[in-house]
CSV table of C-alpha atoms in Angstrom, one decimal:
chain,number,residue,atom,x,y,z
L,1,MET,CA,-0.5,0.2,0.3
L,2,ASN,CA,2.7,2.3,1.4
L,3,ASP,CA,4.6,1.4,-2.0
L,4,VAL,CA,1.3,2.6,-4.5
L,5,LEU,CA,1.4,5.9,-2.8
L,6,ILE,CA,5.4,6.8,-3.0
L,7,ASN,CA,4.8,5.3,-7.0
L,8,SER,CA,2.0,7.8,-7.8
L,9,ILE,CA,3.1,11.0,-5.8
L,10,ALA,CA,6.1,10.1,-7.4
L,11,VAL,CA,5.2,9.7,-11.1
L,12,LEU,CA,3.5,12.4,-11.1
L,13,ALA,CA,5.5,14.4,-8.8
L,14,GLY,CA,8.2,14.1,-11.9
L,15,LEU,CA,6.2,13.6,-15.1
L,16,GLY,CA,5.3,17.2,-13.8
L,17,PHE,CA,8.7,18.2,-13.7
L,18,ALA,CA,9.3,16.9,-16.4
L,19,VAL,CA,6.4,19.0,-18.7
L,20,GLY,CA,7.5,21.2,-16.6
L,21,ALA,CA,10.7,21.6,-17.6
L,22,MET,CA,9.2,21.2,-21.7
L,23,LEU,CA,7.4,24.3,-21.2
L,24,VAL,CA,9.8,26.1,-20.1
L,25,ALA,CA,12.6,25.9,-22.5
L,26,ALA,CA,10.5,26.1,-25.2
L,27,SER,CA,8.5,28.8,-24.1
L,28,ARG,CA,12.3,30.2,-24.6
L,29,ILE,CA,12.5,28.4,-28.5
L,30,PHE,CA,9.4,30.9,-29.4
L,31,LYS,CA,10.1,33.3,-27.5
L,32,ILE,CA,8.7,36.9,-28.8
L,33,ASP,CA,10.2,40.2,-28.6
L,34,SER,CA,7.3,41.8,-28.2
L,35,ASN,CA,7.8,46.1,-27.3
L,36,PRO,CA,6.1,46.6,-24.8
L,37,LEU,CA,5.2,49.6,-26.0
L,38,ILE,CA,2.7,48.1,-27.9
L,39,ASP,CA,0.4,46.5,-24.4
L,40,GLU,CA,0.9,50.0,-23.1
L,41,VAL,CA,-1.2,51.4,-26.1
L,42,ALA,CA,-4.1,48.6,-26.4
L,43,GLU,CA,-3.9,49.4,-22.7
L,44,LEU,CA,-4.7,53.0,-23.6
L,45,LEU,CA,-6.8,52.4,-26.8
L,46,PRO,CA,-11.1,51.8,-26.2
L,47,GLY,CA,-11.5,48.2,-26.7
L,48,ALA,CA,-14.1,47.3,-28.6
L,49,ASN,CA,-12.9,46.1,-31.4
L,50,CYS,CA,-14.5,48.4,-34.2
L,51,GLY,CA,-12.1,48.3,-36.2
L,52,GLY,CA,-13.0,52.2,-37.4
L,53,CYS,CA,-9.9,52.2,-37.2
L,54,GLY,CA,-9.1,50.0,-39.7
L,55,PHE,CA,-7.1,47.6,-38.4
L,56,ALA,CA,-8.3,44.1,-37.2
L,57,GLY,CA,-9.0,45.1,-33.3
L,58,CYS,CA,-7.2,47.4,-30.7
L,59,ALA,CA,-4.0,45.3,-30.5
L,60,ALA,CA,-4.1,45.4,-33.8
L,61,CYS,CA,-3.5,48.8,-33.6
L,62,ALA,CA,-1.7,49.5,-31.3
L,63,GLU,CA,0.7,47.5,-33.7
L,64,ALA,CA,0.5,49.7,-35.8
L,65,ILE,CA,0.8,52.7,-34.2
L,66,VAL,CA,4.2,51.6,-32.3
L,67,GLU,CA,5.9,49.3,-34.9
L,68,SER,CA,5.1,50.8,-38.7
L,69,GLY,CA,4.5,54.3,-37.8
L,70,ALA,CA,-0.1,54.2,-37.7
L,71,PRO,CA,-1.0,57.6,-36.1
L,72,VAL,CA,-1.5,57.8,-33.2
L,73,ASN,CA,-4.6,59.9,-33.5
L,74,SER,CA,-6.2,56.5,-35.8
L,75,CYS,CA,-8.2,55.4,-33.5
L,76,PRO,CA,-11.7,57.1,-34.5
L,77,VAL,CA,-13.4,56.4,-31.4
L,78,GLY,CA,-11.1,57.2,-28.8
L,79,GLY,CA,-11.6,61.1,-29.7
L,80,PHE,CA,-8.5,63.6,-29.0
L,81,GLU,CA,-8.6,62.3,-24.9
L,82,THR,CA,-6.7,58.7,-26.5
L,83,ALA,CA,-4.7,60.2,-29.3
L,84,LYS,CA,-2.5,63.2,-26.8
L,85,GLU,CA,-3.0,60.3,-24.6
L,86,ILE,CA,-0.8,58.4,-26.9
L,87,GLY,CA,0.7,60.7,-28.6
L,88,ALA,CA,2.4,61.6,-24.7
L,89,LEU,CA,3.7,58.2,-24.7
L,90,MET,CA,5.1,57.9,-28.6
L,91,GLY,CA,5.8,61.7,-27.0
L,92,GLN,CA,4.4,62.9,-30.2
L,93,GLU,CA,2.4,66.5,-30.6
L,94,VAL,CA,-1.4,66.0,-30.6
L,95,SER,CA,-3.7,69.1,-32.1
L,96,GLU,CA,-7.0,68.7,-31.6
L,97,SER,CA,-9.2,67.8,-34.7
L,98,GLU,CA,-13.3,68.4,-35.0
L,99,PRO,CA,-15.5,65.2,-33.8
L,100,GLU,CA,-17.0,64.3,-37.7
L,101,TYR,CA,-20.3,62.8,-37.0
L,102,PRO,CA,-22.4,60.3,-39.7
L,103,PHE,CA,-24.8,62.4,-41.6
L,104,VAL,CA,-27.7,60.9,-43.9
L,105,ARG,CA,-27.9,62.0,-47.0
L,106,CYS,CA,-31.5,61.2,-48.0
L,107,ASN,CA,-34.5,61.8,-46.5
L,108,GLY,CA,-36.3,59.8,-48.8
L,109,GLY,CA,-38.1,57.2,-46.9
L,110,LYS,CA,-41.9,56.8,-46.2
L,111,SER,CA,-42.4,59.6,-48.9
L,112,CYS,CA,-39.8,58.2,-51.3
L,113,VAL,CA,-42.7,55.8,-53.9
L,114,THR,CA,-41.7,51.8,-53.2
L,115,LEU,CA,-41.7,49.8,-55.9
L,116,TYR,CA,-42.4,46.4,-55.3
L,117,ASP,CA,-42.7,44.0,-50.9
L,118,TYR,CA,-39.3,42.6,-51.2
L,119,GLU,CA,-39.1,39.0,-48.6
L,120,GLY,CA,-35.0,38.5,-49.7
L,121,VAL,CA,-33.1,38.1,-47.8
L,122,ASP,CA,-32.1,40.8,-44.8
L,123,GLY,CA,-30.6,43.7,-45.8
L,124,CYS,CA,-29.4,46.3,-47.9
L,125,LYS,CA,-26.5,44.9,-49.9
L,126,ALA,CA,-28.9,42.4,-51.2
L,127,ALA,CA,-31.7,44.1,-51.9
L,128,LEU,CA,-29.5,47.0,-53.9
L,129,MET,CA,-28.9,43.7,-56.4
L,130,LEU,CA,-32.4,43.7,-56.8
L,131,CYS,CA,-33.9,46.2,-60.5
L,132,ASP,CA,-31.5,49.2,-58.9
L,133,SER,CA,-33.2,49.2,-55.0
L,134,ARG,CA,-37.1,48.5,-54.0
L,135,LYS,CA,-37.6,52.5,-53.8
L,136,GLY,CA,-38.1,54.0,-56.9
L,137,CYS,CA,-35.5,57.1,-56.1
L,138,THR,CA,-31.9,54.4,-57.3
L,139,TYR,CA,-30.1,57.0,-55.1
L,140,GLY,CA,-31.6,56.8,-51.7
L,141,CYS,CA,-31.9,54.6,-48.8
L,142,LEU,CA,-32.7,51.3,-48.7
L,143,GLY,CA,-34.4,51.5,-45.2
L,144,LEU,CA,-33.5,48.4,-44.0
L,145,GLY,CA,-30.8,49.0,-41.5
L,146,THR,CA,-27.6,47.4,-42.8
L,147,CYS,CA,-26.0,50.6,-41.1
L,148,VAL,CA,-28.2,49.4,-37.9
L,149,ARG,CA,-26.7,46.7,-37.8
L,150,ALA,CA,-23.7,47.5,-38.3
L,151,CYS,CA,-23.2,50.2,-35.5
L,152,LYS,CA,-21.5,48.1,-33.0
L,153,PHE,CA,-22.4,51.0,-30.4
L,154,ASP,CA,-26.1,50.8,-30.7
L,155,ALA,CA,-25.3,54.6,-31.9
L,156,LEU,CA,-28.1,54.5,-35.2
L,157,SER,CA,-31.7,53.4,-35.6
L,158,MET,CA,-34.3,53.3,-38.1
L,159,GLY,CA,-36.5,56.3,-37.9
L,160,GLU,CA,-40.6,56.1,-38.6
L,161,ASP,CA,-40.1,57.8,-41.6
L,162,GLY,CA,-37.4,55.5,-42.4
L,163,PHE,CA,-34.3,55.8,-43.6
L,164,PRO,CA,-31.7,55.6,-39.9
L,165,HIS,CA,-30.5,58.4,-37.5
L,166,VAL,CA,-27.9,59.6,-35.3
L,167,ASN,CA,-27.4,59.4,-32.2
L,168,LYS,CA,-24.3,61.7,-31.8
L,169,ASN,CA,-23.9,60.6,-27.7
L,170,LEU,CA,-23.0,57.4,-28.9
L,171,CYS,CA,-21.4,57.4,-32.4
L,172,THR,CA,-18.1,57.2,-31.9
L,173,SER,CA,-17.1,58.4,-35.5
L,174,CYS,CA,-15.5,54.8,-36.0
L,175,GLY,CA,-17.6,54.7,-39.7
L,176,ASN,CA,-18.3,51.1,-39.7
L,177,CYS,CA,-22.5,52.6,-41.1
L,178,ILE,CA,-20.5,54.5,-43.6
L,179,ALA,CA,-18.3,51.2,-45.0
L,180,ALA,CA,-21.1,49.1,-44.1
L,181,CYS,CA,-23.7,51.2,-46.6
L,182,PRO,CA,-24.0,49.8,-50.1
L,183,ASN,CA,-26.1,52.9,-51.7
L,184,GLU,CA,-23.7,55.1,-50.1
L,185,ILE,CA,-25.5,57.8,-48.0
L,186,LEU,CA,-24.2,58.2,-44.8
L,187,THR,CA,-21.0,60.1,-44.9
L,188,PHE,CA,-19.0,61.5,-42.1
L,189,ALA,CA,-19.5,65.2,-41.6
L,190,PRO,CA,-17.9,67.6,-38.9
L,191,ASP,CA,-19.9,69.2,-36.7
L,192,THR,CA,-18.5,72.2,-37.4
L,193,GLN,CA,-20.6,72.7,-40.9
L,194,LYS,CA,-23.9,73.5,-40.4
L,195,VAL,CA,-25.4,73.7,-43.6
L,196,HIS,CA,-26.5,70.0,-45.2
L,197,VAL,CA,-27.9,68.7,-48.1
L,198,LEU,CA,-30.3,66.1,-47.3
L,199,CYS,CA,-30.3,65.1,-50.7
L,200,ARG,CA,-28.0,63.0,-53.6
L,201,SER,CA,-29.4,62.1,-55.6
L,202,HIS,CA,-28.5,63.8,-59.4
L,203,ASP,CA,-31.9,63.2,-61.4
L,204,LYS,CA,-33.4,65.0,-63.3
L,205,GLY,CA,-35.6,67.2,-60.9
L,206,LYS,CA,-39.3,65.0,-63.4
L,207,GLN,CA,-37.4,62.4,-62.7
L,208,VAL,CA,-36.9,62.8,-59.1
L,209,LYS,CA,-39.9,64.2,-58.1
L,210,ALA,CA,-42.0,61.5,-59.6
L,211,VAL,CA,-40.6,59.1,-56.5
L,212,CYS,CA,-39.8,60.8,-54.1
L,213,GLU,CA,-41.0,63.8,-52.1
L,214,ASN,CA,-38.2,64.8,-50.5
L,215,GLY,CA,-35.8,64.5,-53.4
L,216,CYS,CA,-33.6,68.0,-55.1
L,217,ILE,CA,-34.6,69.0,-57.7
L,218,GLY,CA,-32.4,71.0,-59.3
L,219,CYS,CA,-34.8,74.1,-58.6
L,220,LYS,CA,-31.7,76.2,-58.2
L,221,LYS,CA,-33.5,78.3,-56.2
L,222,CYS,CA,-30.2,77.5,-53.0
L,223,GLU,CA,-27.7,78.9,-55.5
L,224,LYS,CA,-29.7,82.0,-56.8
L,225,GLU,CA,-30.6,83.2,-52.9
L,226,CYS,CA,-26.9,82.6,-51.0
L,227,PRO,CA,-25.2,85.7,-50.2
L,228,ALA,CA,-21.8,83.5,-49.7
L,229,ASP,CA,-21.8,81.8,-53.5
L,230,ALA,CA,-20.9,79.2,-51.6
L,231,ILE,CA,-24.7,77.0,-52.9
L,232,LYS,CA,-23.7,75.0,-56.5
L,233,VAL,CA,-26.2,72.6,-59.0
L,234,THR,CA,-23.7,70.3,-60.2
L,235,ASP,CA,-26.1,67.7,-62.4
L,236,PHE,CA,-29.4,68.4,-60.6
L,237,LEU,CA,-28.1,68.6,-57.2
L,238,ALA,CA,-27.2,71.5,-55.0
L,239,GLU,CA,-24.0,70.6,-53.3
L,240,ILE,CA,-22.8,73.3,-50.3
L,241,ASP,CA,-18.9,74.3,-50.4
L,242,GLN,CA,-18.0,73.6,-46.1
L,243,GLU,CA,-15.4,76.7,-46.7
L,244,LYS,CA,-17.9,79.1,-48.3
L,245,CYS,CA,-20.7,78.7,-46.3
L,246,THR,CA,-21.7,80.9,-43.4
L,247,ALA,CA,-24.6,79.2,-42.1
L,248,CYS,CA,-26.7,82.1,-42.7
L,249,GLY,CA,-29.8,79.9,-43.7
L,250,ALA,CA,-30.8,82.1,-46.8
L,251,CYS,CA,-31.1,78.4,-48.7
L,252,ALA,CA,-33.4,76.5,-46.1
L,253,ALA,CA,-35.4,79.3,-46.8
L,254,VAL,CA,-35.9,78.9,-50.2
L,255,CYS,CA,-35.8,75.4,-51.0
L,256,PRO,CA,-39.1,74.1,-52.1
L,257,GLN,CA,-37.8,70.9,-51.2
L,258,GLY,CA,-37.2,71.6,-47.7
L,259,ILE,CA,-33.8,69.3,-47.9
L,260,ILE,CA,-31.8,71.8,-47.3
L,261,GLU,CA,-30.4,70.9,-42.9
L,262,VAL,CA,-29.0,74.0,-41.0
L,263,ARG,CA,-28.5,72.6,-37.7
D,1,MET,CA,-9.7,-10.8,-29.5
D,2,VAL,CA,-8.2,-10.0,-33.0
D,3,GLU,CA,-6.2,-7.8,-34.1
D,4,LYS,CA,-8.2,-4.4,-35.3
D,5,ALA,CA,-7.3,-3.8,-39.2
D,6,LEU,CA,-5.7,-0.5,-39.1
D,7,PHE,CA,-7.7,0.2,-41.7
D,8,THR,CA,-10.8,-0.4,-39.3
D,9,ILE,CA,-9.7,1.6,-36.5
D,10,MET,CA,-9.4,5.2,-39.6
D,11,LEU,CA,-12.5,4.4,-39.9
D,12,GLU,CA,-14.2,4.5,-36.9
D,13,GLY,CA,-12.3,6.6,-35.5
D,14,VAL,CA,-13.1,9.9,-38.9
D,15,PHE,CA,-16.1,8.4,-39.3
D,16,VAL,CA,-18.5,5.3,-37.2
D,17,LYS,CA,-17.4,6.8,-33.9
D,18,ASN,CA,-16.2,10.4,-34.7
D,19,PHE,CA,-16.1,12.4,-31.7
D,20,LEU,CA,-17.7,15.3,-32.5
D,21,LEU,CA,-20.7,14.0,-34.5
D,22,ILE,CA,-21.5,10.2,-32.7
D,23,GLN,CA,-19.5,10.6,-29.7
D,24,PHE,CA,-20.3,14.3,-29.0
D,25,LEU,CA,-17.1,15.0,-27.5
D,26,GLY,CA,-15.5,18.1,-28.1
D,27,LEU,CA,-18.9,19.9,-28.8
D,28,CYS,CA,-16.6,23.5,-27.6
D,29,SER,CA,-15.0,24.2,-30.4
D,30,PHE,CA,-17.6,22.3,-32.8
D,31,VAL,CA,-19.7,25.8,-32.0
D,32,GLY,CA,-16.9,28.1,-31.6
D,33,VAL,CA,-15.0,28.1,-33.9
D,34,THR,CA,-17.4,27.1,-36.8
D,35,LYS,CA,-18.1,30.8,-37.8
D,36,ASP,CA,-15.6,30.6,-41.0
D,37,VAL,CA,-14.1,28.1,-42.1
D,38,LYS,CA,-10.2,29.5,-42.0
D,39,SER,CA,-10.7,29.4,-38.4
D,40,ALA,CA,-11.9,25.5,-37.8
D,41,THR,CA,-9.1,24.4,-40.5
D,42,GLY,CA,-6.7,25.6,-38.1
D,43,MET,CA,-8.3,25.0,-34.7
D,44,SER,CA,-8.5,20.6,-36.6
D,45,GLY,CA,-4.8,21.5,-37.7
D,46,ALA,CA,-4.4,22.1,-33.8
D,47,VAL,CA,-6.8,19.5,-32.4
D,48,VAL,CA,-5.1,16.8,-35.6
D,49,PHE,CA,-1.4,17.5,-33.8
D,50,VAL,CA,-2.5,17.4,-30.1
D,51,LEU,CA,-4.3,13.7,-30.7
D,52,ALA,CA,-1.6,12.3,-32.7
D,53,MET,CA,1.3,14.0,-30.2
D,54,SER,CA,-0.8,12.6,-26.7
D,55,ALA,CA,-2.0,9.4,-28.9
D,56,THR,CA,1.9,8.8,-29.0
D,57,VAL,CA,3.1,10.3,-25.7
D,58,SER,CA,1.1,9.1,-23.7
D,59,PHE,CA,0.8,4.8,-25.0
D,60,ALA,CA,4.5,5.4,-23.8
D,61,LEU,CA,3.2,6.9,-20.4
D,62,PHE,CA,0.6,4.0,-20.1
D,63,ASN,CA,2.8,1.4,-20.7
D,64,PHE,CA,5.3,2.4,-19.5
D,65,VAL,CA,5.8,3.7,-16.4
D,66,LEU,CA,1.9,3.4,-15.4
D,67,VAL,CA,1.2,-0.5,-16.0
D,68,PRO,CA,5.1,-1.6,-14.2
D,69,LEU,CA,4.0,0.8,-11.1
D,70,LYS,CA,0.8,-1.2,-10.6
D,71,LEU,CA,-0.9,2.6,-11.5
D,72,GLU,CA,-3.1,2.5,-13.5
D,73,PHE,CA,-5.9,4.2,-11.3
D,74,LEU,CA,-3.5,7.5,-12.1
D,75,ARG,CA,-3.8,7.8,-15.6
D,76,THR,CA,-6.6,10.3,-16.3
D,77,ILE,CA,-5.3,12.8,-14.0
D,78,ALA,CA,-1.5,11.2,-15.6
D,79,PHE,CA,-3.6,12.0,-19.2
D,80,ILE,CA,-4.7,15.5,-18.4
D,81,VAL,CA,-1.7,16.7,-17.6
D,82,VAL,CA,0.8,15.5,-20.8
D,83,ILE,CA,-2.4,17.1,-23.1
D,84,ALA,CA,-2.2,20.2,-20.6
D,85,ALA,CA,1.4,20.6,-21.6
D,86,LEU,CA,1.1,19.6,-25.6
D,87,VAL,CA,-1.8,22.2,-25.5
D,88,GLN,CA,1.0,25.3,-24.1
D,89,LEU,CA,3.6,23.5,-26.3
D,90,VAL,CA,0.8,23.6,-30.0
D,91,GLU,CA,-0.2,27.8,-28.1
D,92,PHE,CA,3.5,28.6,-28.7
D,93,ILE,CA,4.5,27.5,-32.6
D,94,VAL,CA,0.3,29.5,-33.2
D,95,ARG,CA,1.2,32.1,-31.7
D,96,LYS,CA,5.1,31.9,-32.8
D,97,HIS,CA,4.9,31.0,-36.5
D,98,VAL,CA,1.2,32.2,-37.4
D,99,PRO,CA,-0.3,35.2,-35.4
D,100,ALA,CA,-3.0,35.5,-37.4
D,101,LEU,CA,-4.9,32.5,-37.0
D,102,TYR,CA,-3.7,32.9,-33.6
D,103,ARG,CA,-6.1,35.6,-32.4
D,104,SER,CA,-8.5,34.0,-34.5
D,105,LEU,CA,-8.7,30.8,-32.5
D,106,GLY,CA,-8.8,32.8,-29.6
D,107,ILE,CA,-9.4,31.0,-25.8
D,108,TYR,CA,-10.1,28.1,-27.7
D,109,LEU,CA,-7.1,27.5,-29.0
D,110,PRO,CA,-6.0,27.1,-24.8
D,111,LEU,CA,-9.5,25.6,-24.1
D,112,ILE,CA,-8.0,22.6,-26.0
D,113,THR,CA,-6.9,21.4,-23.4
D,114,THR,CA,-10.3,20.5,-21.9
D,115,ASN,CA,-11.4,19.4,-24.9
D,116,CYS,CA,-12.9,16.2,-24.2
D,117,ALA,CA,-12.4,14.8,-28.0
D,118,VAL,CA,-8.5,14.5,-26.8
D,119,LEU,CA,-8.7,13.1,-23.3
D,120,GLY,CA,-11.4,10.6,-24.9
D,121,ALA,CA,-9.0,9.3,-27.7
D,122,VAL,CA,-6.0,8.5,-24.9
D,123,LEU,CA,-8.6,7.1,-23.0
D,124,LEU,CA,-10.3,4.8,-25.4
D,125,ASN,CA,-7.3,3.8,-27.0
D,126,VAL,CA,-6.4,2.6,-23.9
D,127,MET,CA,-9.3,0.8,-23.0
D,128,ASN,CA,-9.3,-0.8,-26.1
D,129,ASP,CA,-6.1,-2.5,-25.0
D,130,TYR,CA,-4.5,-1.1,-28.8
D,131,ASN,CA,-0.4,-0.9,-29.6
D,132,PHE,CA,1.6,1.4,-30.4
D,133,VAL,CA,0.3,1.9,-34.2
D,134,GLN,CA,-3.0,1.3,-33.5
D,135,SER,CA,-3.2,4.1,-30.8
D,136,VAL,CA,-1.5,6.6,-32.9
D,137,THR,CA,-3.2,5.5,-35.8
D,138,PHE,CA,-7.1,5.9,-33.2
D,139,GLY,CA,-5.8,9.1,-32.5
D,140,VAL,CA,-5.5,10.3,-36.4
D,141,ALA,CA,-8.1,9.2,-37.6
D,142,ALA,CA,-10.4,10.3,-34.3
D,143,GLY,CA,-7.7,14.0,-36.0
D,144,LEU,CA,-9.7,13.9,-39.7
D,145,GLY,CA,-12.8,12.7,-37.8
D,146,TYR,CA,-12.7,15.8,-35.4
D,147,THR,CA,-11.8,17.9,-39.1
D,148,VAL,CA,-14.5,16.4,-41.4
D,149,ALA,CA,-17.7,17.7,-39.1
D,150,MET,CA,-15.8,20.6,-38.4
D,151,LEU,CA,-15.6,21.6,-41.8
D,152,MET,CA,-18.3,20.6,-42.5
D,153,MET,CA,-20.6,22.1,-40.0
D,154,ALA,CA,-18.3,25.4,-40.8
D,155,GLY,CA,-18.3,25.4,-44.9
D,156,ILE,CA,-22.5,25.3,-44.3
D,157,ARG,CA,-22.4,28.1,-41.3
D,158,GLU,CA,-20.8,29.9,-43.8
D,159,ARG,CA,-22.8,29.8,-46.6
D,160,SER,CA,-25.8,29.9,-44.5
D,161,ASN,CA,-25.5,34.0,-43.3
D,162,ILE,CA,-25.6,34.7,-47.8
D,163,VAL,CA,-28.8,32.7,-47.5
D,164,ASN,CA,-32.8,33.6,-46.1
D,165,VAL,CA,-32.9,31.5,-42.4
D,166,PRO,CA,-36.4,30.7,-41.7
D,167,LYS,CA,-37.2,32.5,-38.2
D,168,ALA,CA,-38.1,29.4,-37.5
D,169,VAL,CA,-34.0,29.0,-36.5
D,170,GLY,CA,-33.0,31.5,-36.1
D,171,ARG,CA,-28.7,32.5,-36.5
D,172,GLY,CA,-25.6,32.0,-35.0
D,173,VAL,CA,-25.7,29.5,-32.4
D,174,THR,CA,-29.5,28.4,-32.5
D,175,TYR,CA,-29.1,27.4,-36.1
D,176,ALA,CA,-25.4,25.2,-35.2
D,177,PHE,CA,-27.5,23.5,-33.5
D,178,PHE,CA,-30.0,22.8,-35.6
D,179,VAL,CA,-27.2,22.3,-38.6
D,180,ALA,CA,-25.6,20.4,-36.0
D,181,THR,CA,-28.5,18.0,-34.7
D,182,ILE,CA,-29.0,16.9,-38.5
D,183,MET,CA,-25.1,16.3,-39.4
D,184,SER,CA,-25.3,14.1,-36.4
D,185,MET,CA,-28.0,12.0,-37.7
D,186,SER,CA,-26.5,11.2,-40.7
D,187,PHE,CA,-23.5,9.8,-39.3
D,188,VAL,CA,-25.8,7.0,-37.7
D,189,ASN,CA,-25.4,5.6,-41.0
D,190,PHE,CA,-21.8,4.5,-40.8
D,191,PHE,CA,-23.1,2.5,-38.3
D,192,GLY,CA,-24.2,-0.3,-40.5
D,193,VAL,CA,-20.3,0.3,-42.5
D,194,ILE,CA,-18.7,-1.5,-39.1
D,195,PRO,CA,-21.2,-3.1,-37.4
D,196,LEU,CA,-20.1,-1.3,-33.8
D,197,GLU,CA,-20.4,-5.0,-31.5
C-alpha cells in the first residue's frame, strides 16, 4: 500500500517536473520579442475592437501605431483624449481635430415611392441588387437597416420615417455604418458644418418629383439666393462648399422641397 | 481478441465513432470555432496535432510507467497533464509562427486542454488495449474525424450567412445546433459500415 502511495507521488511529481521543464524550454525557443510599448498603447485604446481604425482590432491598431508608424490619432473612437495620451507615450504632439459624425444624405424614406414588396435576404446590399433598389430613387436609402446593424454602439436607429438617425451622444465616429451602406448614403461631416443637403439624387427634377417628395430637383433657387456664393447645383443636385458657407440659412428658406438642413 | 486492422480503426475513428457527431465529445469548439472555414481549419489542424502527439506520449507513459508500477488508476490525471503540456506547446508554436490564426482561435486554443475529444481518444486507446501503431492511428483518425465534422459545419454556417434562414431556426448558435443535429443523424448511417460490437 505504501509503495503505491510513494509511486503515485513520485510519478506525478516527476511527470509535472518533466512537463514543466519542457514548457520552460519551449517558451524560451518560441519567445516573441514584442515591444512592451504595444501593450501600453493597447491599454489606452478603448478595447471595443470595432475596426473603425481600419485594423483588425485594438491590439492590431496598437501594433500599427508603435511598429509601422500609424498616426497616434488612428482611433476614431477614443478621439482627442486617447490620441493625446498615446501621443504622450510615443513622444508626439497631437493637435485637436473636430469630431466628425456620420450624416444621412437622404430624406426620402417613407415619402419615397416603394416599387415592390421585398422579401429576400434581409439587408440593403442584397436588396440593391434586385432591380437597382426597391425604391423609386436609385440614389436613396433602402431603409433595411444594414447600417443600424453595423453599428456596435447602438448609435443608429431606423426611424419611423424609413431612414436611419444618428445619435451623436452614442456615436464614436468609427465609420462602420458608412462602410456598411451599399448606396453611399452616409458620409462623415464635422459637427461644425451646419448646413447640409439631405439628398444625393442626380436625377432630373421631373424624375425626382415622380418618386420622392423630399428630393433635390435641381431648381437652383438656393444657388441664386446664397449671399456667400457657397452653393452650386451640379447635375441636378445642390452641393454646399462648406468653406464658403456662413450658415445664414437663406438657402434653406427658399428650398421648395425643404431638403436643406440647418443645424 | 482479433487484432483490428489499421484501416478499420481509421474508418472507425473518422466516421463510425466520429468524436463530434457520434460520441459528442469536444462540442464546445464545434459550435465556437465554426463561424468560418479558415479558423475551423486552423483549429482542426491544432487538434489533429495534439491528438497524434498525446496518443504517442500517453501510450508510452501508460505502458512504460503506469503499468509496471501498477498505477493504472492514475491514467486520467496523468493524461490530462500530458495533454495540457502539449496544448501549451502548440500555443507557443502557433503564436510564434501564425499570429493571425492565434488571434482568430482565441480562447479555443487553450481550451483544447479541456477538450474531451482529446482525453476521450487517449482513454479509448487504453480501454481498447490498442498497441502503439493502433493507438497513434486511432488518435490521428479521431483528429481527422474531428476535422471532417468541423469543416462541414463551418462550410454550412458560412453559406448560411448569405441565404434566407427561416426566423424560427434563427441565426448563429441556434442555427448551429440545428445543423449539428441533422449532421449527427446522417452520421448514424455509418453504423452500417462497421457494426459496433
